[in-house]
Amino acid sequence: SDEAYSTPITRFNRNWGMSWLDRWALSKGKKSDFFKDEPTAPDFIMKLAKVEHE
C-alpha cells in the first residue's frame, strides 16, 4: 500500500546494479546531493563481491 512501491522506475531500469531505493530516487528527480550520506560497503564486502568500487 506504500506509494513508493508503485512509483515507476524510469532511470537505471536493469536487473542488476544499484538498489531499488536509488532507482526510485533517480526516477523522482533526486540530485547527487541526495546520496551524499549514503553508507559505503566495507572493504571486506567489496573483496567478497570481487569489485573495486561501488
Coordinates of N, CA and C in Angstrom, one line a residue:
S1 N 0.8 -1.2 0.0 CA 0.0 0.0 0.0 C 0.9 1.3 0.0
D2 N 2.2 1.1 0.1 CA 3.1 2.3 0.1 C 3.2 2.8 -1.3
E3 N 3.1 4.1 -1.5 CA 3.2 4.6 -2.9 C 4.5 4.4 -3.6
A4 N 5.6 4.3 -2.8 CA 6.9 4.1 -3.3 C 7.0 2.8 -4.2
Y5 N 6.2 1.8 -3.8 CA 6.3 0.5 -4.5 C 5.6 0.6 -5.9
S6 N 4.7 1.6 -6.0 CA 4.0 1.7 -7.3 C 4.7 2.8 -8.2
T7 N 5.7 3.5 -7.7 CA 6.4 4.5 -8.4 C 7.1 3.9 -9.6
P8 N 6.9 4.3 -10.8 CA 7.6 3.8 -12.0 C 9.1 4.1 -11.9
I9 N 9.8 3.1 -12.3 CA 11.3 3.2 -12.4 C 11.6 3.6 -13.8
T10 N 12.1 4.9 -13.9 CA 12.4 5.4 -15.3 C 13.9 5.6 -15.5
R11 N 14.7 5.4 -14.5 CA 16.1 5.6 -14.6 C 16.8 4.3 -14.1
F12 N 17.8 3.8 -14.8 CA 18.6 2.6 -14.5 C 17.7 1.4 -14.3
N13 N 16.9 1.2 -15.3 CA 15.9 0.1 -15.3 C 16.6 -1.2 -15.8
R14 N 17.4 -1.8 -15.0 CA 18.1 -3.0 -15.3 C 17.9 -4.0 -14.2
N15 N 18.3 -5.3 -14.5 CA 18.1 -6.3 -13.4 C 19.1 -6.2 -12.3
W16 N 20.3 -5.8 -12.6 CA 21.4 -5.8 -11.7 C 21.9 -4.4 -11.5
G17 N 22.6 -4.1 -10.4 CA 23.2 -2.8 -10.1 C 22.7 -2.2 -8.8
M18 N 22.4 -0.9 -8.9 CA 22.0 -0.2 -7.7 C 20.7 -0.6 -7.1
S19 N 20.5 -0.3 -5.9 CA 19.3 -0.7 -5.2 C 18.0 0.0 -5.8
W20 N 16.9 -0.6 -5.5 CA 15.6 0.0 -6.0 C 15.4 1.3 -5.3
L21 N 15.9 1.5 -4.1 CA 15.8 2.8 -3.5 C 16.5 3.9 -4.3
D22 N 17.7 3.6 -4.8 CA 18.4 4.6 -5.6 C 17.7 4.8 -6.9
R23 N 17.2 3.7 -7.5 CA 16.5 3.8 -8.8 C 15.3 4.7 -8.6
W24 N 14.5 4.5 -7.5 CA 13.3 5.3 -7.2 C 13.7 6.7 -7.1
A25 N 14.8 7.0 -6.3 CA 15.2 8.4 -6.1 C 15.6 9.1 -7.4
L26 N 16.3 8.4 -8.2 CA 16.7 9.0 -9.5 C 15.5 9.2 -10.4
S27 N 14.5 8.3 -10.4 CA 13.3 8.4 -11.2 C 12.5 9.5 -10.7
K28 N 12.6 9.9 -9.4 CA 11.8 11.0 -8.9 C 12.6 12.3 -9.0
G29 N 13.8 12.3 -9.7 CA 14.5 13.5 -10.0 C 15.4 14.0 -8.9
K30 N 15.7 13.1 -7.9 CA 16.7 13.5 -6.9 C 18.1 13.7 -7.5
K31 N 18.8 14.7 -6.9 CA 20.1 15.0 -7.4 C 21.2 14.3 -6.6
S32 N 22.4 14.4 -7.0 CA 23.5 13.7 -6.4 C 23.7 14.0 -4.9
D33 N 23.3 15.2 -4.4 CA 23.5 15.5 -3.0 C 22.5 14.7 -2.1
F34 N 21.5 14.1 -2.7 CA 20.6 13.3 -2.0 C 21.3 12.0 -1.5
F35 N 22.3 11.6 -2.2 CA 23.0 10.3 -1.9 C 24.3 10.5 -1.0
K36 N 24.6 11.8 -0.7 CA 25.9 12.1 -0.1 C 26.1 11.4 1.3
D37 N 25.1 11.1 2.0 CA 25.3 10.5 3.3 C 25.0 9.0 3.3
E38 N 24.9 8.4 2.1 CA 24.7 7.0 2.0 C 25.9 6.2 2.4
P39 N 25.7 5.2 3.2 CA 26.9 4.4 3.6 C 27.6 3.7 2.5
T40 N 28.9 3.4 2.6 CA 29.6 2.7 1.6 C 29.8 1.2 2.2
A41 N 30.0 0.3 1.3 CA 30.3 -1.1 1.7 C 31.7 -1.2 2.3
P42 N 31.8 -2.0 3.4 CA 33.1 -2.2 4.0 C 34.1 -2.9 3.0
D43 N 35.3 -2.7 3.2 CA 36.3 -3.3 2.3 C 36.2 -4.9 2.2
F44 N 35.9 -5.5 3.3 CA 35.8 -7.0 3.2 C 34.6 -7.4 2.4
I45 N 33.5 -6.6 2.3 CA 32.4 -6.9 1.5 C 32.8 -6.7 0.0
M46 N 33.5 -5.6 -0.3 CA 34.0 -5.4 -1.6 C 34.9 -6.5 -2.1
K47 N 35.7 -7.0 -1.3 CA 36.6 -8.1 -1.6 C 35.8 -9.4 -1.9
L48 N 34.8 -9.7 -1.0 CA 34.0 -10.9 -1.2 C 33.2 -10.8 -2.5
A49 N 32.8 -9.6 -2.8 CA 32.0 -9.4 -4.1 C 32.9 -9.3 -5.3
K50 N 34.2 -9.2 -5.1 CA 35.2 -9.1 -6.1 C 34.9 -7.8 -7.0
V51 N 34.7 -6.7 -6.4 CA 34.5 -5.4 -7.0 C 35.5 -4.4 -6.4
E52 N 35.9 -3.5 -7.2 CA 36.8 -2.5 -6.8 C 36.2 -1.2 -6.3
H53 N 35.0 -0.9 -6.7 CA 34.3 0.3 -6.3 C 32.8 0.1 -6.4
E54 N 32.1 1.0 -5.7 CA 30.6 0.9 -5.8 C 30.1 1.6 -7.0

